[in-house]
Amino acid sequence: AQSVAQPEDQVNVAEGNPLTVKCTYSVSGNPYLFWYVQYPNRGLQFLLKYITGDNLVKGSYGFEAEFNKSQTSFHLKKPSALVSDSALYFCAVRDGDSGGYQKVTFGTGTKLQVIP
Amino acid sequence: GAVVSQHPSRVICKSGTSVKIECRSLDFQATTMFWYRQFPKKSLMLMATSNEGSKATYEQGVEKDKFLINHASLTLSTLTVTSAHPEDSSFYICSAYSIGQGMSGNTIYFGEGSWLTVV
């Protein structure tokens, strides 16, 4: 079985400060990891993913995430937060060793509030 | 990135009637699509996995006869809520799995969601 934990329901950060949204995962095979963002009353938008290669992955809107295999983490980061980054963020994982399609497991989401 | 279109974005229906929501992958073929229900205060609940040309796989606790899923082509899956009741009112989101290599491969892309209100 695979799982994702987003330990923080909400993260508050001042505009201009760096932000981190935490994610840890558990999967039996090679992890494929994803971050999505959801704005109010909208669907989820894909931000970035880690499949293989460099542990530091850069994505949309200046976000990046670092894959840490030993800590089984994939924290989302941004050097300088914007008020417009305020949204709900979901981390997700799937087992990359499974052939074809394998169910993706989502975390429970973290609400990011950037304070002006 | 790949685009998934969901329609309608909002729908109001009377209790006892049925309503259909469409999910289309616009620029890629999706053999697998997913339907979620999102409850207030964020949690996403996977309802079913829709496979092109075969029956959908429902998650435990989801009524197959109430939430009919059809994946008739590689770019279209539909969710029909039958005999809708007020408790079915929710935000429904579809997604499609983009296979293959490249930037958009091995990734799930989401539609914009559909607000269903049953009165």
Tab-separated table of C-alpha atoms in Angstrom:
chain	number	residue	atom	x	y	z
A	1	ALA	CA	0.000	0.000	0.000
A	2	GLN	CA	1.099	3.547	-0.590
A	3	SER	CA	0.349	6.645	1.423
A	4	VAL	CA	1.035	10.344	1.633
A	5	ALA	CA	1.142	12.516	4.715
A	6	GLN	CA	0.801	16.258	4.755
A	7	PRO	CA	1.254	16.953	8.447
A	8	GLU	CA	0.102	20.559	8.373
A	9	ASP	CA	-3.519	21.481	7.727
A	10	GLN	CA	-2.511	25.087	7.249
A	11	VAL	CA	0.686	27.023	6.752
A	12	ASN	CA	0.847	30.767	7.271
A	13	VAL	CA	3.711	32.793	5.863
A	14	ALA	CA	4.351	36.472	5.366
A	15	GLU	CA	4.579	37.777	1.838
A	16	GLY	CA	8.176	37.801	0.650
A	17	ASN	CA	9.275	35.108	3.063
A	18	PRO	CA	10.272	31.632	1.964
A	19	LEU	CA	7.605	28.974	2.225
A	20	THR	CA	7.683	25.236	2.758
A	21	VAL	CA	4.773	22.824	2.529
A	22	LYS	CA	5.681	19.422	3.884
A	23	CYS	CA	5.002	16.022	2.403
A	24	THR	CA	6.190	12.557	3.320
A	25	TYR	CA	5.302	9.381	1.502
A	26	SER	CA	5.363	5.633	1.696
A	27	VAL	CA	5.507	3.384	-1.353
A	28	SER	CA	6.930	-0.063	-1.989
A	29	GLY	CA	8.563	0.652	-5.340
A	30	ASN	CA	10.178	3.694	-6.873
A	31	PRO	CA	8.220	6.793	-5.956
A	32	TYR	CA	6.686	9.042	-8.557
A	33	LEU	CA	5.825	12.215	-6.651
A	34	PHE	CA	3.592	15.133	-7.573
A	35	TRP	CA	2.407	18.475	-6.276
A	36	TYR	CA	-0.881	20.072	-7.256
A	37	VAL	CA	-2.429	23.410	-6.352
A	38	GLN	CA	-6.122	24.148	-6.041
A	39	TYR	CA	-7.578	27.633	-6.037
A	40	PRO	CA	-11.089	28.169	-4.612
A	41	ASN	CA	-13.846	26.537	-6.644
A	42	ARG	CA	-11.378	25.246	-9.219
A	43	GLY	CA	-9.889	21.916	-10.189
A	44	LEU	CA	-6.365	20.891	-9.275
A	45	GLN	CA	-3.493	22.293	-11.301
A	46	PHE	CA	-0.303	20.325	-11.819
A	47	LEU	CA	2.744	22.094	-10.342
A	48	LEU	CA	5.642	19.690	-10.621
A	49	LYS	CA	6.706	16.083	-10.409
A	50	TYR	CA	9.645	13.872	-9.580
A	51	ILE	CA	10.087	10.745	-11.640
A	52	THR	CA	13.856	10.331	-11.811
A	53	GLY	CA	16.977	12.443	-12.106
A	54	ASP	CA	17.850	15.499	-10.061
A	55	ASN	CA	16.423	15.518	-6.585
A	56	LEU	CA	15.552	19.199	-6.885
A	57	VAL	CA	12.617	19.644	-9.206
A	58	LYS	CA	11.498	23.020	-10.492
A	59	GLY	CA	7.912	23.641	-11.459
A	60	SER	CA	5.356	26.290	-12.275
A	61	TYR	CA	5.030	29.715	-10.613
A	62	GLY	CA	8.521	29.572	-9.081
A	63	PHE	CA	7.828	26.503	-6.965
A	64	GLU	CA	10.323	23.731	-6.448
A	65	ALA	CA	10.442	20.530	-4.469
A	66	GLU	CA	13.236	18.388	-3.162
A	67	PHE	CA	13.077	14.638	-3.240
A	68	ASN	CA	14.776	13.116	-0.214
A	69	LYS	CA	14.840	9.360	-0.413
A	70	SER	CA	16.291	8.729	3.023
A	71	GLN	CA	13.658	10.863	4.690
A	72	THR	CA	10.929	9.796	2.242
A	73	SER	CA	9.999	13.419	1.832
A	74	PHE	CA	9.052	15.690	-1.053
A	75	HIS	CA	8.601	19.137	0.469
A	76	LEU	CA	7.338	21.970	-1.684
A	77	LYS	CA	9.249	25.230	-1.473
A	78	LYS	CA	9.325	28.732	-2.836
A	79	PRO	CA	11.989	31.351	-2.007
A	80	SER	CA	9.610	34.292	-1.789
A	81	ALA	CA	5.887	33.864	-1.191
A	82	LEU	CA	3.246	35.896	-2.978
A	83	VAL	CA	-0.258	36.627	-1.758
A	84	SER	CA	-1.496	34.975	-4.946
A	85	ASP	CA	0.130	31.713	-3.807
A	86	SER	CA	-2.591	31.362	-1.186
A	87	ALA	CA	-4.363	28.140	-2.095
A	88	LEU	CA	-4.744	24.491	-1.228
A	89	TYR	CA	-1.783	22.253	-2.029
A	90	PHE	CA	-1.900	18.510	-2.539
A	91	CYS	CA	1.012	16.097	-2.588
A	92	ALA	CA	0.591	12.765	-4.377
A	93	VAL	CA	2.504	9.546	-4.946
A	94	ARG	CA	2.316	6.504	-7.152
A	95	ASP	CA	4.431	3.398	-7.433
A	96	GLY	CA	6.693	3.860	-10.460
A	97	ASP	CA	7.642	0.206	-10.588
A	98	SER	CA	4.165	-0.919	-11.461
A	99	GLY	CA	3.502	-1.385	-15.135
A	100	GLY	CA	0.993	0.760	-16.938
A	101	TYR	CA	-1.355	2.690	-14.741
A	102	GLN	CA	-1.223	2.564	-10.968
A	103	LYS	CA	-3.511	4.434	-8.634
A	104	VAL	CA	-2.195	7.772	-7.415
A	105	THR	CA	-2.632	8.473	-3.722
A	106	PHE	CA	-3.219	12.054	-2.601
A	107	GLY	CA	-2.498	13.683	0.709
A	108	THR	CA	-5.212	15.485	2.615
A	109	GLY	CA	-4.035	18.879	1.452
A	110	THR	CA	-2.401	21.867	3.099
A	111	LYS	CA	-3.919	25.295	3.005
A	112	LEU	CA	-1.308	27.945	2.380
A	113	GLN	CA	-2.131	31.435	3.569
A	114	VAL	CA	0.258	34.195	2.528
A	115	ILE	CA	-0.199	37.266	4.664
A	116	PRO	CA	0.377	40.666	3.058
B	1	GLY	CA	0.872	20.664	-20.007
B	2	ALA	CA	-2.044	18.485	-20.967
B	3	VAL	CA	-5.584	19.852	-20.784
B	4	VAL	CA	-8.652	18.239	-19.302
B	5	SER	CA	-12.016	19.844	-19.846
B	6	GLN	CA	-14.991	19.240	-17.565
B	7	HIS	CA	-18.559	20.249	-18.284
B	8	PRO	CA	-20.789	21.657	-16.917
B	9	SER	CA	-18.979	23.735	-14.334
B	10	ARG	CA	-22.194	24.255	-12.378
B	11	VAL	CA	-25.484	22.433	-12.517
B	12	ILE	CA	-28.643	22.569	-10.467
B	13	CYS	CA	-31.103	19.727	-10.695
B	14	LYS	CA	-34.269	18.647	-8.962
B	15	SER	CA	-34.273	15.824	-6.491
B	16	GLY	CA	-34.982	12.523	-8.221
B	17	THR	CA	-33.602	13.511	-11.597
B	18	SER	CA	-30.330	12.480	-13.206
B	19	VAL	CA	-27.448	14.668	-14.252
B	20	LYS	CA	-24.472	13.940	-16.471
B	21	ILE	CA	-21.002	15.419	-16.146
B	22	GLU	CA	-18.478	15.092	-18.968
B	23	CYS	CA	-14.720	14.882	-18.760
B	24	ARG	CA	-12.603	15.245	-21.871
B	25	SER	CA	-8.880	15.050	-22.439
B	26	LEU	CA	-8.324	17.689	-25.100
B	27	ASP	CA	-4.803	17.091	-26.316
B	28	PHE	CA	-3.965	13.564	-25.276
B	29	GLN	CA	-5.550	10.160	-25.178
B	30	ALA	CA	-6.495	8.899	-21.763
B	31	THR	CA	-7.119	5.220	-21.322
B	32	THR	CA	-7.653	5.888	-17.645
B	33	MET	CA	-9.684	8.658	-16.072
B	34	PHE	CA	-10.696	9.208	-12.475
B	35	TRP	CA	-13.659	10.721	-10.718
B	36	TYR	CA	-13.358	12.417	-7.353
B	37	ARG	CA	-15.728	14.050	-4.985
B	38	GLN	CA	-14.432	16.885	-2.889
B	39	PHE	CA	-16.043	17.640	0.416
B	40	PRO	CA	-15.962	20.935	2.292
B	41	LYS	CA	-12.637	21.656	3.905
B	42	LYS	CA	-10.765	20.041	1.095
B	43	SER	CA	-10.498	16.263	1.217
B	44	LEU	CA	-10.551	14.521	-2.154
B	45	MET	CA	-12.394	11.230	-2.295
B	46	LEU	CA	-11.658	8.933	-5.198
B	47	MET	CA	-14.973	7.574	-6.382
B	48	ALA	CA	-13.948	5.403	-9.291
B	49	THR	CA	-11.380	4.641	-11.923
B	50	SER	CA	-12.702	4.750	-15.453
B	51	ASN	CA	-11.045	2.583	-18.079
B	52	GLU	CA	-11.735	3.044	-21.767
B	53	GLY	CA	-13.790	0.220	-23.148
B	54	SER	CA	-14.358	-1.568	-19.875
B	55	LYS	CA	-16.310	-1.230	-16.685
B	56	ALA	CA	-15.265	1.321	-14.131
B	57	THR	CA	-13.648	0.256	-10.889
B	58	TYR	CA	-15.477	1.750	-7.941
B	59	GLU	CA	-14.009	2.499	-4.563
B	60	GLN	CA	-15.485	0.909	-1.510
B	61	GLY	CA	-18.667	2.577	-0.392
B	62	VAL	CA	-19.463	4.201	-3.733
B	63	GLU	CA	-22.769	3.063	-5.196
B	64	LYS	CA	-22.259	1.785	-8.729
B	65	ASP	CA	-25.901	2.118	-9.672
B	66	LYS	CA	-26.092	5.665	-8.443
B	67	PHE	CA	-22.898	6.984	-9.974
B	68	LEU	CA	-22.772	5.607	-13.491
B	69	ILE	CA	-19.478	5.965	-15.277
B	70	ASN	CA	-18.954	5.486	-18.975
B	71	HIS	CA	-15.605	5.757	-20.738
B	72	ALA	CA	-16.636	5.253	-24.326
B	73	SER	CA	-13.605	6.739	-26.035
B	74	LEU	CA	-9.989	7.583	-25.340
B	75	THR	CA	-10.884	11.213	-24.727
B	76	LEU	CA	-14.235	11.120	-22.963
B	77	SER	CA	-15.555	9.817	-19.672
B	78	THR	CA	-18.938	10.657	-18.228
B	79	LEU	CA	-20.336	10.520	-14.722
B	80	THR	CA	-24.095	10.308	-14.367
B	81	VAL	CA	-25.597	10.890	-10.962
B	82	THR	CA	-28.888	9.047	-11.042
B	83	SER	CA	-31.901	9.804	-8.880
B	84	ALA	CA	-30.038	12.665	-7.314
B	85	HIS	CA	-30.679	13.690	-3.743
B	86	PRO	CA	-29.643	16.808	-1.878
B	87	GLU	CA	-26.876	14.872	-0.127
B	88	ASP	CA	-25.299	14.287	-3.543
B	89	SER	CA	-24.664	18.009	-3.785
B	90	SER	CA	-20.929	18.389	-3.983
B	91	PHE	CA	-17.942	19.390	-6.070
B	92	TYR	CA	-17.052	16.623	-8.517
B	93	ILE	CA	-13.660	16.582	-10.198
B	94	CYS	CA	-12.401	14.395	-12.985
B	95	SER	CA	-8.849	13.693	-13.988
B	96	ALA	CA	-7.075	11.863	-16.765
B	97	TYR	CA	-3.835	9.972	-16.786
B	98	SER	CA	-1.337	10.988	-19.424
B	99	ILE	CA	0.970	8.106	-20.282
B	100	GLY	CA	4.203	8.138	-22.209
B	101	GLN	CA	7.390	10.068	-21.842
B	102	GLY	CA	8.213	13.721	-21.794
B	103	MET	CA	7.113	16.577	-19.613
B	104	SER	CA	3.448	15.659	-19.622
B	105	GLY	CA	3.882	11.915	-19.341
B	106	ASN	CA	3.169	9.822	-16.263
B	107	THR	CA	1.040	12.588	-14.836
B	108	ILE	CA	-2.577	13.037	-13.871
B	109	TYR	CA	-4.265	16.209	-15.087
B	110	PHE	CA	-7.471	17.530	-13.598
B	111	GLY	CA	-10.580	19.124	-14.956
B	112	GLU	CA	-11.913	22.340	-13.477
B	113	GLY	CA	-14.574	20.574	-11.475
B	114	SER	CA	-18.361	20.605	-11.489
B	115	TRP	CA	-20.548	21.996	-8.752
B	116	LEU	CA	-23.700	19.932	-8.413
B	117	THR	CA	-26.588	21.293	-6.392
B	118	VAL	CA	-29.627	19.102	-5.918
B	119	VAL	CA	-32.718	20.962	-4.795
